[in-house]
């Protein structure tokens, strides 16, 4: 069942009912100011950091769900309603929400009044614009009162949600004209305030929540709205809000436009005040002036749309498959931008206070984003590398505002360092900017202790070989990609975090997954060393990679698939010998991507086992059989009920690795089948089962052992976005950035006739047409570049112009 439809021409998902199976959200902003906004206008805004600089308040897991947001109310002669349906929930004669790239629109109509809202964050501006068009669609005069409402957060979202003894006494606002300024703590150490304004005279306002809503009401029935009059309340402590009352007279057919701005301003210390106790409002006023008229809004909106057209033009596909085009050209790159910006911090499943930027997460996110804005990927790589330690180990996360690493969610994940190599090589292949390797980057943000980025990659590589176990396989540390395989933790205390509890010393737990990663990413490292003429280092690395390959084949293969790990005591995990968790998905993907066991036929056997034991209609589960009891030596993985999360859920992030692995052995049909199973556009028809947004990936879909098989959770912030984008764009459609040029190596379903990819790469534009007259999965038979036949399958770097590339498979 569907709850809307894709409008590809406008690059929008159109939601036709407010009662979606879960709030279906969108993100506003992609630079410094961000908003989360649901299809009923729930959500919140923040500046840079969802935890430390929260602008509006949001209560997670509230009843009913998705409560609180940027709300508008209409009081039409006593009939109170909202055009976004929530919070009032009065029936609408028409409702529509369109989520587009960086903006959302809402239309609601009732009893002859139609409200149309456009919400977006203009480029280069630290503010959300909410433009409302209010129209009288009846044939009598209308005299309505429109109310706005937002609730300010006292900046640090964690403190705001817990420290009431202080916070109920600190709230302060200023009101000037139609603008309400939130200035809690500005008097002391803060140099920033927020504001909410409207470009029309207000009849009245409220800034104290209890005055506006009434202590015993909910958002759906504020006193001021019901009574038809705000009280001009001035917040003093408690909960500062901003609510405007605008009275509107409309003749039949008449429309009025109101422009609301929710903004954030920082003032330098010497410019904080206009006069004693009066904040300097000039920067806020400049923003308001820019959007005083609809022309200002239209212009900024056009700019936003044009920017997205340009970002998306870096990779576009024309194929016969409408859903595939939609994923590749619109929604997957869009989600890659969002995951790049948010890492795992703020969504409707990530509270914005739990996690910041993940070391491994952000390195992977940038793989899917680097072709959009390489300069931002560059900055990110340097930020991430600066949180690494001299021995190659890393903080698992850092806060975007401070860029400092912290151990809040644990440390010592032995896969982390390797992801930095992969992120960096992807960046250099995309840009040719080898210069980044010479950048001086601190260890642990200590400016007195720096090394070149290349050194950082080297210590990353070495970190693995300095931490090998008895089988010559990498020690796992806290855990590897799978946070929940905690082989050294042995936790028996309820509620204790598996991520931060001290590990038991003296174990020998090894990870076959990290071994596979080491081979795959080690090969990347070797190629890079050769590119920059570090032959000796390349040779040294080659020896280590070869050793690892051998170790995996000797000790990491279980007859029909790759083992997952050895535990603390040296017992096998992910082996046929185990009663539960006999086979895991992750090593099958990464070992084969690293080329291990391909010649020997082990890879094919392993992928056969994946299909046989792990596959379902909705995607491939992480492990099988699911764990049915708690295994103290395995940790968090065995805490989840069967079929959810890392215990045999379809943990989407790793499904693309299987699709990539399938291309390694040339099976394009199966690779595409694996790709499609979790790609949201293909799941639109089962939105009632899937529940989360049909335009973005979710982290997890309940697996075959789960009560709710097929139900997704944790939409938006998942490495799946980057990985399924790479899988389809590079491994299946086969357009791979490389040092020497664009490599063309498709591995597609045999029945495909062909397709065209337009790729912007290092300053030139390539129109690459792939024809498959002989219906093969793989193999470039002939390649013409600008009409001339070339040897091999790499398009040379042209650095400018438009080039036609004709590729025939066979
Ligand atoms: C989740 C992971 C997360 C980890 C650490 C696990 O329960 O499944 O996605 O990374 O906790 O917070
Ligand atoms: C989510 C985390 O963000 C990611 O880093 C991890 O790899 C997966 N969970 C699997 O545990």
mmCIF file of C-alpha atoms and ligand atoms in Angstrom, residues 355 483-484 499 636 640 645-646 651 699, ligand 1:
data_model
loop_
_atom_site.group_PDB
_atom_site.id
_atom_site.type_symbol
_atom_site.label_atom_id
_atom_site.label_comp_id
_atom_site.label_asym_id
_atom_site.label_seq_id
_atom_site.Cartn_x
_atom_site.Cartn_y
_atom_site.Cartn_z
ATOM 1 C CA UNK A 355 25.995 10.372 18.767
ATOM 2 C CA UNK A 483 29.425 -2.686 17.070
ATOM 3 C CA UNK A 484 27.460 -5.444 18.669
ATOM 4 C CA UNK A 499 30.304 0.013 23.958
ATOM 5 C CA UNK A 636 25.223 -7.040 22.439
ATOM 6 C CA UNK A 640 18.379 -8.418 20.520
ATOM 7 C CA UNK A 645 19.122 -5.185 14.487
ATOM 8 C CA UNK A 646 22.451 -6.989 14.523
ATOM 9 C CA UNK A 651 21.043 -4.689 8.489
ATOM 10 C CA UNK A 699 19.336 1.093 8.772
HETATM 11 C C1 LIG B 1 23.255 -0.437 17.301
HETATM 12 C C2 LIG B 1 24.323 0.109 16.475
HETATM 13 C C3 LIG B 1 25.058 1.179 17.224
HETATM 14 C C4 LIG B 1 25.549 0.618 18.519
HETATM 15 C C5 LIG B 1 26.307 1.627 19.336
HETATM 16 C C6 LIG B 1 23.787 -0.858 18.607
HETATM 17 O O1 LIG B 1 22.728 -1.250 19.389
HETATM 18 O O2 LIG B 1 22.650 -1.490 16.640
HETATM 19 O O3 LIG B 1 23.744 0.579 15.319
HETATM 20 O O4 LIG B 1 26.102 1.630 16.455
HETATM 21 O O5 LIG B 1 24.473 0.147 19.258
HETATM 22 O O6 LIG B 1 25.531 2.655 19.824
#
